[in-house]
CSV table of C-alpha atoms in Angstrom, one decimal:
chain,number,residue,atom,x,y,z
A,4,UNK,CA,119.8,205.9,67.9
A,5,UNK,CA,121.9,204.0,65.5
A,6,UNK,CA,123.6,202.1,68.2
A,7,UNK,CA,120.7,201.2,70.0
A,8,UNK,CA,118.8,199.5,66.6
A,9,UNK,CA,122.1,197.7,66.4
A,10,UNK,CA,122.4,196.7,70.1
A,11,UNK,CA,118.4,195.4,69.9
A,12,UNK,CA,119.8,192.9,66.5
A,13,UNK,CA,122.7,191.4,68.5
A,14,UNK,CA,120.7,190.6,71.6
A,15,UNK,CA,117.7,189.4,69.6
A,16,UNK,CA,115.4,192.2,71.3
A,17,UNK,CA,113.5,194.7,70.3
A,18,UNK,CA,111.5,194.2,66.1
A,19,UNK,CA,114.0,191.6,65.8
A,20,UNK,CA,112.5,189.2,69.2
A,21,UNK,CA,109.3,190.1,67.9
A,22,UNK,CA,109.4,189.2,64.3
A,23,UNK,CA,110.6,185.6,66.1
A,24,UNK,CA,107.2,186.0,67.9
A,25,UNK,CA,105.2,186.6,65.3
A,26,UNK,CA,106.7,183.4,62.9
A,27,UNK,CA,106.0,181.6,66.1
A,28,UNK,CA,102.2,182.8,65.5
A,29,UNK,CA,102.4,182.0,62.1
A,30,UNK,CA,103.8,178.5,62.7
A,31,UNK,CA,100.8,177.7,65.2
A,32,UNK,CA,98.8,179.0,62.9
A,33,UNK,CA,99.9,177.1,59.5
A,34,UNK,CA,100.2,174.2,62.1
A,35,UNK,CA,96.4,174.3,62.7
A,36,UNK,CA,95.7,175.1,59.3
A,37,UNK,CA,97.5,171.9,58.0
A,38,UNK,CA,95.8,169.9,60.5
A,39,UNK,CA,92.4,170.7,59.8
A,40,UNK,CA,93.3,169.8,56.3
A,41,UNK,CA,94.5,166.3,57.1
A,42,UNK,CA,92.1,164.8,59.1
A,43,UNK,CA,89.4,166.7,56.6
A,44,UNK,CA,91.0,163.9,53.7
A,45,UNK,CA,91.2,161.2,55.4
A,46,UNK,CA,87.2,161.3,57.1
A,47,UNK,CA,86.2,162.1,53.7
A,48,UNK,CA,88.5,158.9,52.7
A,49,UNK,CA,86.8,156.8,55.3
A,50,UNK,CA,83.1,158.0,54.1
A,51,UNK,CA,84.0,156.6,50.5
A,52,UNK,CA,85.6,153.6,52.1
A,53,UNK,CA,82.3,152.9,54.1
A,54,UNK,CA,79.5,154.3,51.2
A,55,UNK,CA,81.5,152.7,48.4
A,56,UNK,CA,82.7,149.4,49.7
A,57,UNK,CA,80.9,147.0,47.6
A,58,UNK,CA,82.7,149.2,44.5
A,59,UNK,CA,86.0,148.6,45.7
A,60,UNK,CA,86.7,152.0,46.9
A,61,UNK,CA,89.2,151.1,49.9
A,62,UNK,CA,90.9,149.2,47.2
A,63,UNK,CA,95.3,150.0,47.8
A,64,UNK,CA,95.2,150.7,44.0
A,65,UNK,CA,92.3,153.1,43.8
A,66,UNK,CA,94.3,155.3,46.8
A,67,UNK,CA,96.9,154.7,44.9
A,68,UNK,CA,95.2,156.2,41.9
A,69,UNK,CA,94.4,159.7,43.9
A,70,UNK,CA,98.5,160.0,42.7
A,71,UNK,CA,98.9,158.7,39.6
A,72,UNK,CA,95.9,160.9,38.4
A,73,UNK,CA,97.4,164.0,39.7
A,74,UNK,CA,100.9,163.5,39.8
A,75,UNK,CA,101.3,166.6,38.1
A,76,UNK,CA,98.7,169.0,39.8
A,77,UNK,CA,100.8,168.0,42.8
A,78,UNK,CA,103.9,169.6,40.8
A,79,UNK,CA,102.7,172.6,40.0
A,80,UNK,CA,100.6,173.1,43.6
A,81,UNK,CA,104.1,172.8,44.8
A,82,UNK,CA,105.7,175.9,42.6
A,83,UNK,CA,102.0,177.5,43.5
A,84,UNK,CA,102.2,177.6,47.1
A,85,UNK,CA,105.6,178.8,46.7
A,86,UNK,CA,105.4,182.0,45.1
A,87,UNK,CA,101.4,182.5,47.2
A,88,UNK,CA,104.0,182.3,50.2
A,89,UNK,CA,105.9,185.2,48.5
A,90,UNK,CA,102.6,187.3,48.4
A,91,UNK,CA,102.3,186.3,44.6
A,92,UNK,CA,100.0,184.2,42.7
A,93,UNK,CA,100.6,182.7,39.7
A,94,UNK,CA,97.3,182.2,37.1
A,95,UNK,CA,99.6,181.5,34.3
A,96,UNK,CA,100.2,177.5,35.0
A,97,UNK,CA,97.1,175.9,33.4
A,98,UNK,CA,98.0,177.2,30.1
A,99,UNK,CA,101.6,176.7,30.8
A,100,UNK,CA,100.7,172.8,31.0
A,101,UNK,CA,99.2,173.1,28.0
A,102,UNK,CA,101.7,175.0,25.9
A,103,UNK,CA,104.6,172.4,27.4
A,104,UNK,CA,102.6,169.3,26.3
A,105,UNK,CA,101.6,170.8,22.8
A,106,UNK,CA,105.4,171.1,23.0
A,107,UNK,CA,106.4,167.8,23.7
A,108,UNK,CA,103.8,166.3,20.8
A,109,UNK,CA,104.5,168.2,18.5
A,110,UNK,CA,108.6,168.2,18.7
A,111,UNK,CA,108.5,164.2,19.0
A,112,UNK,CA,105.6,163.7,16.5
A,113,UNK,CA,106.0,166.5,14.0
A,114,UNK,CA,109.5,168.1,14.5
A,115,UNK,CA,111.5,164.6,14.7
A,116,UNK,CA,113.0,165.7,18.0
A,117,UNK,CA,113.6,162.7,20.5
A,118,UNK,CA,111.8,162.7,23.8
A,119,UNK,CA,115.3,163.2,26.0
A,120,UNK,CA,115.8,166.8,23.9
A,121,UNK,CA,111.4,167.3,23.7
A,122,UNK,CA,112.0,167.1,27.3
A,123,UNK,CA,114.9,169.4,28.5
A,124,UNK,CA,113.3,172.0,26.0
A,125,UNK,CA,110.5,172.2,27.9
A,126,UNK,CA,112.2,172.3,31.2
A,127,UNK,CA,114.5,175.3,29.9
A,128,UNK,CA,111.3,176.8,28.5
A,129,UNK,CA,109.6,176.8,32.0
A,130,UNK,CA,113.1,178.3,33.6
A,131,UNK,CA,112.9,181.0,30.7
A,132,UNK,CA,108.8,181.5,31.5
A,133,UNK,CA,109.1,181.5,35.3
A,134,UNK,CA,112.4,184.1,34.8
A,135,UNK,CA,110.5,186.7,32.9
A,136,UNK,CA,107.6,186.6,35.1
A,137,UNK,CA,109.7,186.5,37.8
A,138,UNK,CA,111.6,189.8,36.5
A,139,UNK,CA,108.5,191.8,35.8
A,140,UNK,CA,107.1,191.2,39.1
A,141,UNK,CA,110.6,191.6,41.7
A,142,UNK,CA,112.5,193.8,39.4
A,143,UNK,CA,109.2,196.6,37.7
A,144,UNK,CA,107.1,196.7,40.6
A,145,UNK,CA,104.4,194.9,38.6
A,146,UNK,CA,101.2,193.1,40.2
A,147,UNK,CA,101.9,189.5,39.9
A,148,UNK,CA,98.3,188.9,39.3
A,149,UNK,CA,98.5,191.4,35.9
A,150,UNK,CA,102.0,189.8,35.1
A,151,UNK,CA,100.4,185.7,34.9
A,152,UNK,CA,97.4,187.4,33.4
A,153,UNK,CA,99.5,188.3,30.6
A,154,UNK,CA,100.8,185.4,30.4
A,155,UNK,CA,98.3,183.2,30.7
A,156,UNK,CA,96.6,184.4,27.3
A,157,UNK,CA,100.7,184.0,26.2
A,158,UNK,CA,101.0,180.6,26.4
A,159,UNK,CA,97.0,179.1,25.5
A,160,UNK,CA,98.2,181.2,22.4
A,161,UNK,CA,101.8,179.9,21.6
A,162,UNK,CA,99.9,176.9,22.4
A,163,UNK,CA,97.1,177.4,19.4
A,164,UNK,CA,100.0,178.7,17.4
A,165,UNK,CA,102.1,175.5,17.3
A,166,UNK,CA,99.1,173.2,16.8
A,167,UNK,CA,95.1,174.2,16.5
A,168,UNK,CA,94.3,170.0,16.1
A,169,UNK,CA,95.0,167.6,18.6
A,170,UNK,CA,98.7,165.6,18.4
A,171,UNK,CA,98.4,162.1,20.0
A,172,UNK,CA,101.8,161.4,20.9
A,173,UNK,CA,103.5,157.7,19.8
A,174,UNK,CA,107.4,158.2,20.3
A,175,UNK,CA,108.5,154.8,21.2
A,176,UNK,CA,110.5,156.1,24.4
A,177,UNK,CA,107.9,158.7,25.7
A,178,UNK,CA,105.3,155.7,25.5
A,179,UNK,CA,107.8,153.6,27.3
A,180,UNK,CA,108.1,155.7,29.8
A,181,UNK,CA,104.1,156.7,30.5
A,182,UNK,CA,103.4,152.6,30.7
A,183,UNK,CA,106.3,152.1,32.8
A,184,UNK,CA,104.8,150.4,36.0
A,185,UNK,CA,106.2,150.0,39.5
A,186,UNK,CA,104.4,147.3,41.5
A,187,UNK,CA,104.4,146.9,45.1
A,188,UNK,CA,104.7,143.5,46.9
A,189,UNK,CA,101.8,143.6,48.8
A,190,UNK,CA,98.1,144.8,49.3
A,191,UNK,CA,97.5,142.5,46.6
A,192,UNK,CA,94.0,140.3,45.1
A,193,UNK,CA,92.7,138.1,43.8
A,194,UNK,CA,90.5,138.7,40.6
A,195,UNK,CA,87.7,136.9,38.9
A,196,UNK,CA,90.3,134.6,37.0
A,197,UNK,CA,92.0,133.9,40.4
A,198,UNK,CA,95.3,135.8,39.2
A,199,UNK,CA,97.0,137.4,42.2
A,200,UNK,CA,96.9,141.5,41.4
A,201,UNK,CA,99.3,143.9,43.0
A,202,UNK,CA,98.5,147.9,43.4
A,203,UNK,CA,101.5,150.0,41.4
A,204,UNK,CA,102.0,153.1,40.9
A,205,UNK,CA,103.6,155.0,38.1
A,206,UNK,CA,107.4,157.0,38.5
A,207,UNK,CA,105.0,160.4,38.0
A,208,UNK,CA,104.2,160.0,41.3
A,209,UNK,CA,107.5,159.0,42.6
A,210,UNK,CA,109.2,162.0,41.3
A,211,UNK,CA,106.4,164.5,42.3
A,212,UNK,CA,106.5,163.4,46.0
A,213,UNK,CA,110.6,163.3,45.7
A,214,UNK,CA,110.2,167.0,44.7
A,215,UNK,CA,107.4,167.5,47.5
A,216,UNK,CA,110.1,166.1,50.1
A,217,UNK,CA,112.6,168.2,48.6
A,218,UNK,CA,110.8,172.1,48.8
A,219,UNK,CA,109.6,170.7,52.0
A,220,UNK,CA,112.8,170.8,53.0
A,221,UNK,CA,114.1,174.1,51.0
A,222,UNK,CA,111.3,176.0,52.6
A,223,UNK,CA,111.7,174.6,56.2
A,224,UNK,CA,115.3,174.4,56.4
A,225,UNK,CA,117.5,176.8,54.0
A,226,UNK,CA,118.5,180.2,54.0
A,227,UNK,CA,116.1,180.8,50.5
A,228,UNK,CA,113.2,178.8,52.2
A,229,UNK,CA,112.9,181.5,55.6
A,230,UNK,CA,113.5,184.3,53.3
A,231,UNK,CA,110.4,183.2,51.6
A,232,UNK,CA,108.4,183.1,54.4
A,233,UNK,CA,110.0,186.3,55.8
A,234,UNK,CA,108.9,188.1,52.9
A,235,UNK,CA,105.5,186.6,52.3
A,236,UNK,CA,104.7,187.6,56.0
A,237,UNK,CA,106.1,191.5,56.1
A,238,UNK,CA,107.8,192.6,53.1
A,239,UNK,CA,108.8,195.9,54.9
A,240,UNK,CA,110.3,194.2,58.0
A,241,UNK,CA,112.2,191.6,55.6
A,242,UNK,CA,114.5,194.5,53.9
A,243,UNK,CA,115.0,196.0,57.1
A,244,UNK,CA,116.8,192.2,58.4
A,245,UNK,CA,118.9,192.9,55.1
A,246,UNK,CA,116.9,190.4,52.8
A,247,UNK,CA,116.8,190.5,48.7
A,248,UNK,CA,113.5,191.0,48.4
A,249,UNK,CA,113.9,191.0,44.5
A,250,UNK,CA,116.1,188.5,44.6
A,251,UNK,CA,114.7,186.1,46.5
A,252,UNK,CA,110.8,186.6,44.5
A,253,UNK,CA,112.7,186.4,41.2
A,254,UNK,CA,114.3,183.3,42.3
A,255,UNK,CA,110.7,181.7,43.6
A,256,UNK,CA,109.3,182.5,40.0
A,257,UNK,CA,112.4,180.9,38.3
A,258,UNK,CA,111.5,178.0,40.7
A,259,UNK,CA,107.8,178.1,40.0
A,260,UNK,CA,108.3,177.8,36.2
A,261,UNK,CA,110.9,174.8,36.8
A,262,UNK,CA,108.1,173.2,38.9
A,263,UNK,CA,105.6,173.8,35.9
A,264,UNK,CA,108.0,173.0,33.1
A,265,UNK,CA,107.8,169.5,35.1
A,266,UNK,CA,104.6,169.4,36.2
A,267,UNK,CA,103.5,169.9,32.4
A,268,UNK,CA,105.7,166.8,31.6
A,269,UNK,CA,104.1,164.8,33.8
A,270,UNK,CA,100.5,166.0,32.9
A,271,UNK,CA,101.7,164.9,29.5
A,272,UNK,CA,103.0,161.7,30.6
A,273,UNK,CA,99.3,161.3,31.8
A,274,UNK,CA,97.5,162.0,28.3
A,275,UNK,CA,100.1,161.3,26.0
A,276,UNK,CA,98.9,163.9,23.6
A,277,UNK,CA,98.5,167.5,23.5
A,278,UNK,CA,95.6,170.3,22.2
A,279,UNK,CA,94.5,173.8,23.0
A,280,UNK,CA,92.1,173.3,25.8
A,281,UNK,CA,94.3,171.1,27.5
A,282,UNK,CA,94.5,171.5,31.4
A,283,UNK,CA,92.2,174.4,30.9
A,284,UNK,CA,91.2,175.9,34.7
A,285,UNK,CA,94.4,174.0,36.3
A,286,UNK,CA,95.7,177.2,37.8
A,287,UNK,CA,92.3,177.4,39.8
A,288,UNK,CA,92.9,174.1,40.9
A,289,UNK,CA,96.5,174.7,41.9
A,290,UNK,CA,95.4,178.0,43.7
A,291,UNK,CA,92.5,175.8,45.5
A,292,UNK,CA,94.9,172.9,46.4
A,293,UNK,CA,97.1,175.4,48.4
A,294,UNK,CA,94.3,177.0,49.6
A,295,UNK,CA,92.6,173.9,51.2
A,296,UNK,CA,96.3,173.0,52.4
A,297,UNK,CA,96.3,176.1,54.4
A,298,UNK,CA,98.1,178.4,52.4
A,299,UNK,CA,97.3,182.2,53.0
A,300,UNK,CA,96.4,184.2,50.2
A,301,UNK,CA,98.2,187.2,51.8
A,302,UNK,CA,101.0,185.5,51.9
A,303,UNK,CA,103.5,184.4,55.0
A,304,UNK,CA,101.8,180.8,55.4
A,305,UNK,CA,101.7,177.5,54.2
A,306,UNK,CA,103.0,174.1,53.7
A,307,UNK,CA,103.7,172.0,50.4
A,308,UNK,CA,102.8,168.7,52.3
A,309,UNK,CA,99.4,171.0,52.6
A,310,UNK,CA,99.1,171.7,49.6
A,311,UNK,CA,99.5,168.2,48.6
A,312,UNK,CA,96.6,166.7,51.1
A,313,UNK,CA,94.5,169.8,49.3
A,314,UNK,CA,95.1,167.6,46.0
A,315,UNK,CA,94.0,164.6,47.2
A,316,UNK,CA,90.9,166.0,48.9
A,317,UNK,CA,90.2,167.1,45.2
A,318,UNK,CA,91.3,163.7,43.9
A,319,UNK,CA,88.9,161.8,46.5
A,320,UNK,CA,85.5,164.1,45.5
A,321,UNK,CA,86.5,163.3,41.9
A,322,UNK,CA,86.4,159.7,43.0
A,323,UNK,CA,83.2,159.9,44.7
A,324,UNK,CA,81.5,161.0,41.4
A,325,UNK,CA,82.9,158.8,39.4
A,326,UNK,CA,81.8,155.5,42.0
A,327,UNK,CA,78.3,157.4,42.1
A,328,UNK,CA,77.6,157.0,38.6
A,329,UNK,CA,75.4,159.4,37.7
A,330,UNK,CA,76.5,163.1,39.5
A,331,UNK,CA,77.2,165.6,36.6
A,332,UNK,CA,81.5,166.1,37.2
A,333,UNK,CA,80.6,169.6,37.8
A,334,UNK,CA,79.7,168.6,41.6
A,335,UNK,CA,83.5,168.8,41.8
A,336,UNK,CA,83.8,172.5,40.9
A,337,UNK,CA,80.7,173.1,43.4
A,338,UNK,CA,82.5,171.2,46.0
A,339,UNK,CA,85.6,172.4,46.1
A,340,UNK,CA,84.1,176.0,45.9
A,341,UNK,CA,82.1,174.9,49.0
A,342,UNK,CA,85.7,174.0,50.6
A,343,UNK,CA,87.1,177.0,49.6
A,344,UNK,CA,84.8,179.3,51.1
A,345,UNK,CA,85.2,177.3,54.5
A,346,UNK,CA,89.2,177.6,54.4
A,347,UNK,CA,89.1,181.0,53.8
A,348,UNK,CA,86.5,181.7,56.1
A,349,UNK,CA,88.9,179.8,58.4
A,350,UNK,CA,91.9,181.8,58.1
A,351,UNK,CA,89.9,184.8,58.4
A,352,UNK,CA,88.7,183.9,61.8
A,353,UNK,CA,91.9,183.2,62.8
A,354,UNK,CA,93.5,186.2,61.5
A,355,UNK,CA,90.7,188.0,63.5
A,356,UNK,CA,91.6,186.0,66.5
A,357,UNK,CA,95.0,186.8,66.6
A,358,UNK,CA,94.7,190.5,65.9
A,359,UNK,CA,92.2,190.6,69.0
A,360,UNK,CA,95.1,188.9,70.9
């Protein structure tokens, strides 16, 4: 019996072939996913390019300002999708965001900690976060949604505890950094005065979509990025191929509170201060961005370059509001629940489909 398991590896036969089949299903089916996805942002795009014209909406800078608002929601949708891939979830990150940028204020402000320390502090504090969580889930069985629980009321805390008023931050070097423009040399205009205007963007953006190529790339092409997706898809079937499954989740949580530890950083870039309701509900916005992207709550699917299309789409309603004029801001929570409901109405049929095949 023993020789004939081992004969089936070798030859690729037998669970081994049809695991391959089923990652091929999977594939199709995140394929789909992330299409649907796409071409759902950019009609919606056109829409507000046609209904908001005379406003300026197809304006280069105001696309451009779908990234430099949510530079780091993109960040931490990236650790997000991540660990859902695993099977996890992660509810801890909104508070997370907040505790890091209480952080940074109040080192550079109150502490008389430059921003270069302020900085790596934080970073090492999201490594030390995202290794604890990590532990608790891979290593004592615990369910990742009780684990963030817990420490989502940690950090909102710690975050209370360092500071209950709001800490505006004015270090010389953080400030330098938040104003720090890079323009492009085109899609430029003219404005009233006749001065020629060119669209920029902010390096928040240019190192969340450097880190967006970059887990691209981990999860598609690495040893650590199929392992994830092995696990994510059947946990079972992924130790009996010989994978770490602790291993490998602790190591995606470690990851996910690297991605949050700069994610908050940019966030704080963003607001230049920090106080305890900050970034309150940005997990469920994280958790909705990979949703919409085509990530599977169950695990085994998705795509960062979804999840980042999911952000935009989020972005863009945000947008629309805001060129209405008078729509409460809560029509963004209604619409993205609306959204929600559809994708995961969507994946259900699908998972239905393919079980009836």
């Amino acid at each position: 019996m023993e020789k004939s398991i081992c004969s089936e590896k070798r030859t690729g036969h037998g669970w081994k072939g049809g695991g391959i089949n089923q990652e091929k299903k999977k594939l199709n089916q995140n394929s789909f996913l992330l299409l649907v996805t796409i071409v759902l942002f950019f009609v919606m795009y056109a829409i507000g390019c046609v209904v908001f014209n005379a406003q300026g909406f197809a304006k280069t800078q105001n696309f451009l300002n779908l990234f430099i608002s949510n530079a780091g929601l993109i960040v931490i949708g990236i650790g997000m999708t991540i660990v859902m891939i695993t099977g996890g979830i992660d509810i801890s990150v909104g508070s997370f965001v907040a505790m890091g940028c209480m952080m940074l204020a109040w080192m550079m402000e109150k502490g008389g900690i430059g921003a270069v320390p302020a900085v790596l502090i934080v970073l090492v504090t999201g490594i030390v976060f995202g290794l604890v969580q990590g532990f608790l889930v891979a290593y004592m069985d615990i369910q990742p949604f009780i684990v963030t629980l817990a420490g989502m009321f940690f950090a909102r805390g710690m975050t209370a505890i360092i500071s209950k008023d709001m800490i505006s931050i004015t270090n010389e070097t953080f400030m330098a950094w938040a104003k720090l423009k890079l323009y492009f040399p085109f899609g430029g205009y003219l404005n009233k005065k006749g001065v020629m205007i060119y669209p920029y963007i902010y390096p928040t953006v240019v190192i969340a979509l450097i880190l967006l190529v970059l887990a691209f790339i981990m999860l598609k092409f690495t040893k650590f990025g199929r392992s994830i997706y092995a696990i994510g898809g059947n946990e079972q079937s992924a130790l009996m191929m010989g994978l770490n499954v602790r291993r490998v989740k602790l190591k995606a949580y470690v990851l996910d509170g690297f991605l949050c530890g700069i994610g908050s950083i940019l966030f704080c870039l963003n607001t230049l201060g920090g106080f305890v309701e900050q970034a309150k509900g940005f997990e469920m916005d994280a958790i909705a961005s990979s949703v919409i992207g085509g990530t599977l709550l169950t695990g085994g699917v998705g795509n960062v370059f979804g999840t980042l299309f999911g952000v935009l789409i989020k972005a863009t309603i945000e947008a629309f509001i805001t060129f209405q004029g008078t729509l409460s801001s809560w029509w963004t929570r209604i619409t993205i629940a609306a959204l929600l409901c559809f994708f995961i109405v969507l994946q259900s049929v699908l998972a239905m489909m393919k079980k009836k095949k």
